[in-house]
CSV table of C-alpha atoms in Angstrom, one decimal:
chain,number,residue,atom,x,y,z
A,1,MET,CA,57.3,13.8,25.9
A,2,PRO,CA,54.6,15.6,23.9
A,3,GLY,CA,51.2,16.3,25.5
A,4,ILE,CA,47.8,14.9,24.6
A,5,LEU,CA,45.0,16.6,22.7
A,6,TYR,CA,41.7,15.8,24.3
A,7,LEU,CA,38.5,16.3,22.2
A,8,VAL,CA,36.0,17.0,24.9
A,9,ALA,CA,32.3,16.8,24.2
A,10,THR,CA,30.1,19.4,26.0
A,11,PRO,CA,26.3,19.6,26.4
A,12,ILE,CA,24.2,20.8,23.5
A,13,GLY,CA,21.6,22.3,25.8
A,14,ASN,CA,21.1,20.4,29.0
A,15,LEU,CA,24.0,20.8,31.5
A,16,GLU,CA,23.2,17.5,33.0
A,17,ASP,CA,24.7,15.8,29.9
A,18,MET,CA,28.2,16.9,31.0
A,19,THR,CA,30.1,13.7,31.9
A,20,PHE,CA,32.2,13.2,35.0
A,21,ARG,CA,35.2,12.4,32.8
A,22,ALA,CA,34.8,15.6,30.8
A,23,VAL,CA,34.8,17.7,33.9
A,24,ARG,CA,37.9,16.0,35.2
A,25,ILE,CA,39.8,16.3,31.9
A,26,LEU,CA,39.0,20.0,31.7
A,27,LYS,CA,40.2,20.6,35.2
A,28,GLU,CA,43.4,18.6,34.7
A,29,ALA,CA,44.4,20.1,31.3
A,30,ASP,CA,47.0,22.7,31.0
A,31,LEU,CA,45.0,24.7,28.5
A,32,ILE,CA,41.5,24.7,27.1
A,33,ALA,CA,41.0,25.7,23.4
A,34,ALA,CA,37.4,26.9,23.0
A,35,GLU,CA,35.5,27.9,19.9
A,36,ASP,CA,34.0,30.9,21.8
A,37,THR,CA,35.6,31.7,25.2
A,38,ARG,CA,32.8,34.1,26.1
A,39,ASN,CA,30.3,31.2,25.7
A,40,SER,CA,32.5,28.5,27.3
A,41,ILE,CA,33.3,30.6,30.4
A,42,LYS,CA,29.7,30.0,31.5
A,43,LEU,CA,30.1,26.3,31.3
A,44,LEU,CA,33.5,26.3,33.1
A,45,ASN,CA,32.1,28.6,35.9
A,46,HIS,CA,29.2,26.2,36.4
A,47,PHE,CA,31.5,23.3,37.0
A,48,GLU,CA,34.1,25.3,38.9
A,49,ILE,CA,36.8,24.8,36.3
A,50,ASP,CA,39.5,27.4,36.3
A,51,THR,CA,41.9,26.1,33.6
A,52,PRO,CA,43.2,28.8,31.3
A,53,MET,CA,41.4,29.2,28.0
A,54,THR,CA,42.4,30.3,24.5
A,55,SER,CA,40.2,30.8,21.4
A,56,TYR,CA,40.3,28.4,18.5
A,57,HIS,CA,37.6,29.0,15.9
A,58,GLU,CA,36.9,29.0,12.1
A,59,PHE,CA,38.8,32.2,11.5
A,60,ASN,CA,42.1,31.2,13.1
A,61,LYS,CA,42.0,27.5,12.7
A,62,TYR,CA,45.2,27.2,10.7
A,63,ASP,CA,47.5,29.7,12.4
A,64,LYS,CA,46.2,28.9,15.9
A,65,ALA,CA,46.5,25.2,15.2
A,66,ASP,CA,50.3,25.7,14.7
A,67,PHE,CA,50.4,27.6,18.0
A,68,LEU,CA,48.6,24.8,19.8
A,69,ILE,CA,50.8,22.1,18.2
A,70,GLY,CA,53.8,24.0,19.7
A,71,LYS,CA,52.2,23.9,23.1
A,72,LEU,CA,51.5,20.2,22.8
A,73,SER,CA,55.0,19.4,21.5
A,74,ALA,CA,56.4,21.1,24.6
A,75,GLY,CA,54.5,18.7,26.8
A,76,GLN,CA,51.2,20.5,27.6
A,77,ASN,CA,47.9,18.7,27.6
A,78,ILE,CA,45.2,20.6,25.7
A,79,ALA,CA,41.4,20.1,25.9
A,80,LEU,CA,39.5,21.2,22.8
A,81,ILE,CA,35.8,22.1,23.2
A,82,THR,CA,33.3,23.5,20.8
A,83,ASP,CA,30.3,25.8,21.6
A,84,ALA,CA,28.1,22.8,22.1
A,85,GLY,CA,28.5,19.1,21.4
A,86,THR,CA,31.4,17.1,20.1
A,87,PRO,CA,34.5,19.0,18.7
A,88,GLY,CA,35.6,17.9,15.2
A,89,ILE,CA,32.0,17.4,14.0
A,90,SER,CA,31.3,20.3,11.6
A,91,ASP,CA,33.8,22.6,13.3
A,92,PRO,CA,37.5,23.5,13.0
A,93,GLY,CA,38.6,20.7,15.4
A,94,GLU,CA,39.2,18.5,12.4
A,95,VAL,CA,42.1,20.7,11.3
A,96,LEU,CA,43.8,20.6,14.7
A,97,THR,CA,43.3,16.8,14.9
A,98,GLU,CA,44.9,16.3,11.5
A,99,LYS,CA,47.9,18.4,12.4
A,100,CYS,CA,48.3,16.4,15.6
A,101,TYR,CA,48.6,13.2,13.6
A,102,GLU,CA,51.2,14.9,11.4
A,103,ALA,CA,53.2,15.9,14.4
A,104,GLY,CA,52.9,12.5,16.2
A,105,ILE,CA,50.8,13.9,19.0
A,106,THR,CA,48.2,11.6,20.7
A,107,VAL,CA,44.5,12.5,20.2
A,108,VAL,CA,42.0,11.2,22.8
A,109,PRO,CA,38.2,11.6,22.4
A,110,VAL,CA,36.1,12.2,25.5
A,111,PRO,CA,32.6,11.3,24.3
A,112,GLY,CA,29.4,13.0,25.1
A,113,ALA,CA,26.5,14.8,23.4
A,114,CYS,CA,26.3,15.1,19.6
A,115,ALA,CA,23.3,16.7,18.0
A,116,ALA,CA,23.5,14.6,14.8
A,117,VAL,CA,23.5,11.2,16.6
A,118,ASN,CA,20.9,12.2,19.2
A,119,ALA,CA,18.5,13.4,16.4
A,120,LEU,CA,19.1,10.3,14.3
A,121,ILE,CA,18.4,7.8,17.0
A,122,ALA,CA,15.1,9.5,18.0
A,123,SER,CA,14.0,10.2,14.5
A,124,GLY,CA,12.1,7.0,13.6
A,125,GLN,CA,14.1,6.9,10.4
A,126,PRO,CA,16.6,4.1,9.4
A,127,THR,CA,19.8,4.4,11.4
A,128,ARG,CA,22.0,1.6,10.1
A,129,ARG,CA,23.5,3.7,7.3
A,130,PHE,CA,23.5,7.5,7.3
A,131,ALA,CA,25.2,10.4,5.6
A,132,PHE,CA,26.0,13.5,7.7
A,133,GLU,CA,26.0,16.7,5.7
A,134,ALA,CA,26.0,19.2,8.6
A,135,PHE,CA,25.1,22.7,7.2
A,136,LEU,CA,24.7,22.8,3.4
A,137,PRO,CA,27.2,25.1,1.7
A,138,SER,CA,26.3,28.8,1.4
A,139,ASP,CA,28.1,29.1,-2.0
A,140,LYS,CA,25.4,28.7,-4.6
A,141,LYS,CA,27.5,26.6,-7.0
A,142,GLU,CA,28.8,24.3,-4.3
A,143,ARG,CA,25.3,24.0,-2.7
A,144,LYS,CA,23.8,23.0,-6.1
A,145,MET,CA,26.5,20.4,-6.5
A,146,VAL,CA,25.9,18.9,-3.0
A,147,LEU,CA,22.1,18.8,-3.5
A,148,GLU,CA,22.5,17.0,-6.8
A,149,GLY,CA,24.8,14.6,-5.2
A,150,LEU,CA,22.1,13.7,-2.7
A,151,GLN,CA,19.4,12.9,-5.2
A,152,ASN,CA,20.2,9.2,-5.4
A,153,GLU,CA,21.6,8.8,-1.8
A,154,THR,CA,20.1,5.7,-0.3
A,155,ARG,CA,21.4,6.4,3.2
A,156,THR,CA,19.5,8.5,5.7
A,157,LEU,CA,20.5,12.1,5.5
A,158,VAL,CA,21.4,14.3,8.5
A,159,ILE,CA,21.4,18.0,7.9
A,160,TYR,CA,21.7,21.0,10.3
A,161,GLU,CA,19.8,24.2,9.8
A,162,ALA,CA,19.2,27.5,11.5
A,163,PRO,CA,15.5,28.7,11.8
A,164,HIS,CA,15.9,31.8,9.5
A,165,ARG,CA,17.2,29.5,6.7
A,166,LEU,CA,15.0,26.5,7.3
A,167,VAL,CA,12.1,27.2,4.8
A,168,LYS,CA,14.6,28.0,2.0
A,169,THR,CA,16.5,24.8,2.6
A,170,LEU,CA,13.3,22.7,2.8
A,171,LYS,CA,12.2,24.1,-0.5
A,172,GLU,CA,15.5,23.3,-2.1
A,173,LEU,CA,15.5,19.7,-0.7
A,174,TYR,CA,11.9,19.2,-1.9
A,175,LEU,CA,12.7,20.3,-5.4
A,176,CYS,CA,15.9,18.2,-5.6
A,177,LEU,CA,14.8,15.1,-3.7
A,178,GLY,CA,11.1,14.9,-4.1
A,179,ASP,CA,8.7,14.4,-1.3
A,180,ARG,CA,10.8,12.3,1.1
A,181,GLU,CA,10.0,11.2,4.7
A,182,LEU,CA,11.4,13.7,7.1
A,183,THR,CA,11.8,14.1,10.9
A,184,LEU,CA,12.1,17.6,12.1
A,185,CYS,CA,14.2,17.6,15.3
A,186,LYS,CA,14.3,20.9,17.2
A,187,GLU,CA,16.1,22.3,20.2
A,188,LEU,CA,17.7,19.0,21.2
A,189,THR,CA,18.0,18.4,25.0
A,190,LYS,CA,16.5,21.8,25.7
A,191,LYS,CA,13.2,22.8,27.2
A,192,HIS,CA,11.3,23.0,23.9
A,193,GLU,CA,12.8,19.9,22.4
A,194,SER,CA,10.5,18.3,19.8
A,195,PHE,CA,10.5,15.6,17.1
A,196,ARG,CA,8.0,15.7,14.3
A,197,LYS,CA,7.8,12.9,11.8
A,198,THR,CA,6.4,14.3,8.5
A,199,THR,CA,7.4,14.8,4.9
A,200,LEU,CA,9.3,17.6,3.1
A,201,LYS,CA,6.0,18.8,1.5
A,202,GLU,CA,4.0,18.7,4.7
A,203,ALA,CA,6.8,20.5,6.5
A,204,LEU,CA,6.6,23.3,3.9
A,205,ASP,CA,2.9,23.5,4.4
A,206,LEU,CA,3.4,23.7,8.1
A,207,PHE,CA,5.7,26.6,7.9
A,208,ASP,CA,3.3,28.6,5.8
A,209,THR,CA,1.4,29.2,9.0
A,210,GLU,CA,4.1,28.6,11.7
A,211,GLU,CA,7.4,30.4,12.1
A,212,PRO,CA,10.4,28.2,12.6
A,213,ARG,CA,12.0,28.7,16.0
A,214,GLY,CA,15.1,27.1,17.5
A,215,GLU,CA,18.0,25.1,15.9
A,216,TYR,CA,16.9,22.2,13.7
A,217,VAL,CA,18.4,18.8,12.6
A,218,LEU,CA,16.7,17.4,9.5
A,219,ILE,CA,16.6,13.6,9.3
A,220,ILE,CA,15.6,12.6,5.8
A,221,ARG,CA,14.9,9.1,4.6
A,222,GLY,CA,17.3,7.9,1.8
A,223,ARG,CA,16.0,7.1,-1.6
A,224,ASP,CA,14.6,3.6,-2.3
A,225,PRO,CA,17.2,1.7,-4.4
A,226,GLU,CA,14.3,0.1,-6.4
A,227,ASP,CA,13.2,3.6,-7.5
A,228,ILE,CA,16.7,4.4,-8.7
A,229,GLU,CA,16.8,1.2,-10.8
A,230,LYS,CA,13.4,2.1,-12.3
A,231,ASP,CA,14.6,5.6,-13.2
A,232,LYS,CA,17.7,4.1,-14.9
A,233,ALA,CA,15.6,1.7,-16.9
A,234,ALA,CA,13.2,4.4,-17.9
A,235,ALA,CA,16.0,6.6,-19.1
A,236,TRP,CA,17.1,3.9,-21.6
A,237,GLU,CA,13.6,3.6,-23.1
A,238,GLU,CA,14.3,6.7,-25.1
A,239,ILE,CA,16.6,4.8,-27.4
A,240,SER,CA,16.2,1.3,-29.0
A,241,VAL,CA,17.9,-1.8,-27.6
A,242,VAL,CA,20.1,-2.0,-30.8
A,243,ASP,CA,21.2,1.6,-30.4
A,244,HIS,CA,22.0,1.0,-26.8
A,245,VAL,CA,24.3,-1.9,-27.8
A,246,LYS,CA,25.9,0.2,-30.5
A,247,LYS,CA,26.6,3.0,-28.0
A,248,TYR,CA,28.7,0.6,-25.9
A,249,GLU,CA,30.4,-0.8,-28.9
A,250,ALA,CA,31.4,2.7,-30.0
A,251,GLU,CA,33.0,3.1,-26.6
A,252,GLY,CA,35.2,0.1,-27.2
A,253,MET,CA,33.3,-2.8,-25.7
A,254,THR,CA,33.0,-6.1,-27.6
A,255,ARG,CA,29.5,-7.1,-28.8
A,256,LYS,CA,29.2,-9.6,-26.0
A,257,GLU,CA,30.2,-7.1,-23.4
A,258,ALA,CA,27.8,-4.5,-24.9
A,259,ILE,CA,24.9,-6.9,-24.9
A,260,LYS,CA,25.6,-7.9,-21.2
A,261,LYS,CA,25.8,-4.2,-20.1
A,262,THR,CA,22.7,-3.3,-22.1
A,263,ALA,CA,20.7,-6.1,-20.4
A,264,GLU,CA,21.9,-4.9,-17.0
A,265,ASP,CA,20.9,-1.3,-17.8
A,266,ARG,CA,17.5,-2.2,-18.9
A,267,GLY,CA,16.8,-4.9,-16.4
A,268,ILE,CA,16.0,-7.5,-19.1
A,269,PRO,CA,17.5,-10.9,-20.0
A,270,LYS,CA,20.6,-11.0,-22.2
A,271,ARG,CA,18.8,-13.3,-24.7
A,272,GLU,CA,16.3,-10.5,-25.4
A,273,VAL,CA,19.0,-8.1,-26.2
A,274,TYR,CA,20.8,-10.6,-28.4
A,275,ALA,CA,17.6,-11.4,-30.3
A,276,GLU,CA,17.1,-7.7,-31.0
A,277,VAL,CA,20.7,-7.4,-32.3
A,278,VAL,CA,20.3,-10.5,-34.5
A,279,ARG,CA,17.0,-9.2,-35.9
A,280,ASP,CA,18.5,-5.9,-36.7
A,281,GLY,CA,21.4,-7.6,-38.6
A,282,GLU,CA,18.9,-9.6,-40.6
A,283,GLU,CA,17.1,-6.5,-41.7
């Protein structure tokens, strides 16, 4: 029988957040795959766990995944851990998990700390719907595309950022999204943990005089759907109602369909659009 891959969450700062189940699974596993064995050995030593370790990280996630699948297929149970938090969230664990499904190997989550969720629930921002973006891409073209895609996102945004890049990222977000509500979540579960509810503009003003320190999670309020509709309506004001209808007719719509779509775009009754079209025909 093949073994089981356990996705074991570890503390993101406070060792007291390690669960009893996580300790047991790590002790019982045949092998622990760790993002950084030098970092993880401290955790294992603290909880007196002597299970053998192997490295599994961003730079070997494909080749090493095949090696680990071989071990699992041979019947070994493997526990996957990341440097801090839940494996598979913004780390190479997603690759190994996908390969396990392809190989018919059981995957079992062992829940625990997750920076994104902890920051979100303590942020004071809406939590029912959210979009997790992790770290924004470093590639300029890809980063620009992602930021533009977030402009009309109505869900709460969750973004990770390191202190040395924080101000640059806040500036880009401000220019792209406007002055949105923001909660700066810093050093979660650690001694200097803090939550500051502010705005993107106020945060930029803050860091004019204060140097960012620690790891940050940015929780940004999504865009108000009413503002999106207002912008759409404003965009159509540049052309007449009649030209609006003709545009859709040129794209293959019937006049009835074009009138209906024009009314929807502009947020006005269909009869008003129809009246404009009739008036234009009479002229």
